[in-house]
Amino acid sequence: AAGVIQSPRHLIKEKRETATLKCYPIPRHDTVYWYQQGPGQDPQFLISFYEKMQSDKGSIPDRFSAQQFSDYHSELNMSSLELGDSALYFCASGTGFTDTQYFGPGTRLTVL
Amino acid sequence: GENVEQHPSTLSVQEGDSAVIKCTYSDSASNYFPWYKQELGKRPQLIIDIRSNVGEKKDQRIAVTLNKTAKHFSLHITETQPEDSAVYFCAASGRRWTGNQFYFGTGTSLTVIP
């Protein structure tokens, strides 16, 4: 079965640079969630989209923005990167009719 | 907002024994409680979930129980195997609107000793 796809899988950036993470949900899923997970931490919710509209917002810094496109893929844009942004970033997808969220493989972002 | 607490933070059991992980939540409006298993550097994988209209759910060696009155839910793994070793996260969410977030517990690192 098709799963959530995230790209890139690994990303290394310098401080103050920008990064764009992409997420392709499971086919026919209309909801996308973004989470940030630091080492030894639980996933922290950043933001979610349903049918291309922002549906919920968590602890997403103002330096980050995200959107969902007409094909339901989503991009997380991160600017003015800081050392503390180094983490695993997971995208999860689901449908508007169920609660279940299926996680992608994650993007490991390292900020030097 | 919701606050999910998870205990214990680490758990070691002998192979074949049972493991129990407990979570409590604060928001009585929460109505969906999934459990995820995460191996180091990998994605969280859904292993079982329960909704608030059900008290117990079982899937082979894994079961989850929910006590809505006390606002706690537990994961039970029987006949543990070394491949069960991982970090387990509980979560809670309330479908007040579409796309609402999961509130995760802080995780339990389970080690199954062969």
Short mmCIF file of C-alpha atoms in Angstrom, two decimals:
data_model
loop_
_atom_site.label_atom_id
_atom_site.label_comp_id
_atom_site.label_asym_id
_atom_site.label_seq_id
_atom_site.Cartn_x
_atom_site.Cartn_y
_atom_site.Cartn_z
CA ALA A 1 0.00 0.00 0.00
CA ALA A 2 1.17 3.51 -0.78
CA GLY A 3 2.52 5.46 2.18
CA VAL A 4 3.27 9.06 3.00
CA ILE A 5 6.29 10.35 1.09
CA GLN A 6 8.59 13.00 2.43
CA SER A 7 11.49 14.71 0.73
CA PRO A 8 14.27 15.21 1.23
CA ARG A 9 15.04 12.52 3.79
CA HIS A 10 18.11 14.35 5.05
CA LEU A 11 18.96 18.02 4.88
CA ILE A 12 21.93 19.95 6.17
CA LYS A 13 21.74 23.73 6.36
CA GLU A 14 23.72 26.57 7.85
CA LYS A 15 22.32 28.98 10.41
CA ARG A 16 20.12 31.70 8.92
CA GLU A 17 19.50 29.69 5.74
CA THR A 18 16.10 28.56 4.52
CA ALA A 19 14.74 25.06 3.99
CA THR A 20 11.71 23.59 2.30
CA LEU A 21 10.33 20.21 3.30
CA LYS A 22 7.81 18.41 1.14
CA CYS A 23 5.12 15.93 2.00
CA TYR A 24 3.01 13.80 -0.33
CA PRO A 25 0.06 12.24 1.51
CA ILE A 26 -1.37 8.81 0.95
CA PRO A 27 -3.60 8.87 -2.17
CA ARG A 28 -7.12 10.11 -1.40
CA HIS A 29 -6.04 11.56 1.93
CA ASP A 30 -7.08 15.20 2.22
CA THR A 31 -5.52 16.13 5.56
CA VAL A 32 -1.85 16.76 6.30
CA TYR A 33 -0.18 17.27 9.67
CA TRP A 34 3.36 18.45 10.44
CA TYR A 35 5.26 17.46 13.57
CA GLN A 36 8.72 18.28 14.89
CA GLN A 37 10.55 15.72 17.01
CA GLY A 38 13.75 16.58 18.85
CA PRO A 39 16.12 13.87 20.16
CA GLY A 40 14.46 11.89 22.93
CA GLN A 41 11.30 13.98 22.66
CA ASP A 42 7.74 13.24 21.68
CA PRO A 43 6.46 14.65 18.39
CA GLN A 44 5.31 18.24 18.72
CA PHE A 45 2.46 19.35 16.52
CA LEU A 46 3.22 22.28 14.23
CA ILE A 47 0.32 22.77 11.86
CA SER A 48 -2.33 20.91 9.86
CA PHE A 49 -4.31 21.39 6.67
CA TYR A 50 -7.62 20.02 5.49
CA GLU A 51 -8.71 20.50 1.90
CA LYS A 52 -5.96 23.07 1.38
CA MET A 53 -7.05 25.21 4.32
CA GLN A 54 -5.18 25.50 7.60
CA SER A 55 -7.21 23.57 10.14
CA ASP A 56 -5.17 23.65 13.35
CA LYS A 57 -2.04 25.38 14.54
CA GLY A 58 0.36 24.32 17.24
CA SER A 59 3.80 25.45 18.30
CA ILE A 60 4.96 26.55 14.87
CA PRO A 61 7.48 29.43 15.00
CA ASP A 62 6.68 32.57 13.04
CA ARG A 63 9.79 31.81 10.93
CA PHE A 64 8.01 28.75 9.57
CA SER A 65 5.13 28.70 7.14
CA ALA A 66 3.31 25.92 5.38
CA GLN A 67 0.66 25.33 2.79
CA GLN A 68 -1.24 22.55 1.11
CA PHE A 69 -1.54 22.56 -2.65
CA SER A 70 -4.33 21.55 -5.04
CA ASP A 71 -2.85 18.04 -5.37
CA TYR A 72 -2.90 17.80 -1.54
CA HIS A 73 0.85 17.75 -1.13
CA SER A 74 2.19 20.11 1.49
CA GLU A 75 5.36 22.10 1.96
CA LEU A 76 6.88 23.39 5.17
CA ASN A 77 9.03 26.45 4.64
CA MET A 78 11.56 27.30 7.29
CA SER A 79 13.52 30.54 7.26
CA SER A 80 16.29 32.05 9.39
CA LEU A 81 17.20 28.58 10.58
CA GLU A 82 18.56 28.23 14.09
CA LEU A 83 20.60 25.46 15.69
CA GLY A 84 17.55 24.51 17.73
CA ASP A 85 15.60 23.71 14.57
CA SER A 86 17.69 20.57 14.12
CA ALA A 87 15.18 17.75 14.48
CA LEU A 88 13.19 15.09 12.71
CA TYR A 89 10.23 16.57 10.88
CA PHE A 90 7.36 14.24 10.27
CA CYS A 91 4.40 14.68 8.03
CA ALA A 92 1.30 12.61 8.64
CA SER A 93 -1.79 12.24 6.51
CA GLY A 94 -5.37 11.29 7.11
CA THR A 95 -8.87 11.89 5.87
CA GLY A 96 -11.53 14.32 6.97
CA PHE A 97 -13.70 11.40 8.04
CA THR A 98 -11.37 9.57 10.40
CA ASP A 99 -9.03 10.45 13.24
CA THR A 100 -6.15 8.17 12.23
CA GLN A 101 -2.89 9.77 11.21
CA TYR A 102 -0.29 7.87 9.19
CA PHE A 103 3.25 9.13 9.50
CA GLY A 104 5.81 9.54 6.75
CA PRO A 105 9.46 8.49 7.13
CA GLY A 106 10.50 11.96 8.24
CA THR A 107 13.08 14.51 7.16
CA ARG A 108 16.14 14.81 9.35
CA LEU A 109 17.18 18.46 9.39
CA THR A 110 20.60 19.38 10.71
CA VAL A 111 21.44 23.06 11.17
CA LEU A 112 25.14 23.81 11.52
CA GLY B 1 -5.39 22.52 25.98
CA GLU B 2 -4.95 18.80 26.41
CA ASN B 3 -2.18 17.39 28.64
CA VAL B 4 -1.17 13.76 28.28
CA GLU B 5 1.04 12.08 30.86
CA GLN B 6 2.68 8.72 30.24
CA HIS B 7 4.30 6.25 32.64
CA PRO B 8 6.74 4.68 32.99
CA SER B 9 9.39 6.45 30.95
CA THR B 10 11.46 3.26 30.72
CA LEU B 11 10.41 -0.35 31.08
CA SER B 12 12.44 -3.54 30.92
CA VAL B 13 10.80 -6.94 30.79
CA GLN B 14 11.93 -10.48 30.18
CA GLU B 15 10.95 -12.05 26.90
CA GLY B 16 7.57 -13.70 27.25
CA ASP B 17 6.43 -11.43 30.07
CA SER B 18 3.76 -8.76 29.76
CA ALA B 19 4.30 -5.03 29.53
CA VAL B 20 1.85 -2.34 30.57
CA ILE B 21 2.13 1.37 29.75
CA LYS B 22 -0.30 3.89 31.20
CA CYS B 23 -1.44 7.32 30.06
CA THR B 24 -3.71 9.93 31.55
CA TYR B 25 -5.32 12.86 29.80
CA SER B 26 -6.90 16.04 31.03
CA ASP B 27 -9.49 17.10 28.45
CA SER B 28 -12.77 15.25 28.81
CA ALA B 29 -13.59 16.21 25.20
CA SER B 30 -10.80 13.98 23.88
CA ASN B 31 -12.32 10.98 22.18
CA TYR B 32 -9.62 9.24 20.18
CA PHE B 33 -6.57 7.54 21.67
CA PRO B 34 -3.94 5.98 19.40
CA TRP B 35 -0.74 4.22 20.36
CA TYR B 36 2.38 4.49 18.24
CA LYS B 37 5.56 2.43 18.22
CA GLN B 38 8.73 4.18 17.14
CA GLU B 39 12.08 2.58 16.52
CA LEU B 40 15.18 4.75 16.64
CA GLY B 41 15.23 7.21 13.75
CA LYS B 42 12.09 5.73 12.20
CA ARG B 43 8.55 6.95 11.81
CA PRO B 44 5.91 6.46 14.52
CA GLN B 45 3.79 3.49 13.48
CA LEU B 46 0.22 3.10 14.62
CA ILE B 47 -0.17 -0.18 16.49
CA ILE B 48 -3.64 0.16 17.98
CA ASP B 49 -6.22 2.83 18.70
CA ILE B 50 -9.42 3.20 20.66
CA ARG B 51 -12.34 5.58 20.57
CA SER B 52 -14.19 6.87 23.58
CA ASN B 53 -17.29 4.77 22.93
CA VAL B 54 -15.28 1.59 23.48
CA GLY B 55 -13.75 0.35 26.73
CA GLU B 56 -11.32 -2.21 25.39
CA LYS B 57 -9.81 -3.29 22.09
CA LYS B 58 -7.51 -6.18 21.33
CA ASP B 59 -5.34 -7.11 18.37
CA GLN B 60 -3.41 -10.34 18.85
CA ARG B 61 -0.81 -9.67 21.57
CA ILE B 62 -1.73 -6.01 21.95
CA ALA B 63 -4.67 -4.58 23.84
CA VAL B 64 -5.77 -1.12 24.92
CA THR B 65 -8.17 -0.25 27.70
CA LEU B 66 -9.88 3.07 28.28
CA ASN B 67 -11.47 4.44 31.44
CA LYS B 68 -13.27 7.63 30.45
CA THR B 69 -14.35 8.45 33.97
CA ALA B 70 -10.81 8.36 35.30
CA LYS B 71 -9.40 9.75 32.04
CA HIS B 72 -6.78 7.11 31.60
CA PHE B 73 -5.92 4.49 29.03
CA SER B 74 -3.37 1.71 28.96
CA LEU B 75 -1.45 -0.39 26.48
CA HIS B 76 -0.96 -4.05 27.26
CA ILE B 77 1.53 -6.21 25.38
CA THR B 78 1.52 -9.91 26.19
CA GLU B 79 4.14 -12.54 25.38
CA THR B 80 6.70 -9.85 24.64
CA GLN B 81 9.39 -10.48 22.05
CA PRO B 82 12.74 -8.73 21.48
CA GLU B 83 11.31 -7.04 18.38
CA ASP B 84 8.80 -5.28 20.64
CA SER B 85 11.72 -3.19 21.94
CA ALA B 86 11.05 0.42 20.91
CA VAL B 87 9.65 3.69 22.20
CA TYR B 88 5.89 3.70 22.59
CA PHE B 89 3.85 6.90 22.51
CA CYS B 90 0.27 7.36 23.53
CA ALA B 91 -1.75 10.26 22.17
CA ALA B 92 -5.11 11.90 22.59
CA SER B 93 -7.22 14.02 20.32
CA GLY B 94 -10.73 15.37 20.19
CA ARG B 95 -12.57 15.67 16.93
CA ARG B 96 -13.85 19.16 17.50
CA TRP B 97 -12.92 20.00 13.94
CA THR B 98 -11.16 18.33 11.05
CA GLY B 99 -7.41 18.08 11.20
CA ASN B 100 -7.08 18.56 14.91
CA GLN B 101 -3.75 17.75 16.44
CA PHE B 102 -2.58 14.81 18.47
CA TYR B 103 -1.27 15.49 21.95
CA PHE B 104 1.45 12.95 22.61
CA GLY B 105 2.69 11.51 25.86
CA THR B 106 6.40 11.70 26.56
CA GLY B 107 7.05 8.12 25.49
CA THR B 108 8.04 4.84 27.12
CA SER B 109 11.24 3.13 26.11
CA LEU B 110 10.51 -0.58 26.25
CA THR B 111 13.34 -3.09 26.32
CA VAL B 112 12.57 -6.79 26.02
CA ILE B 113 15.43 -8.87 27.34
CA PRO B 114 15.93 -12.18 25.53
#
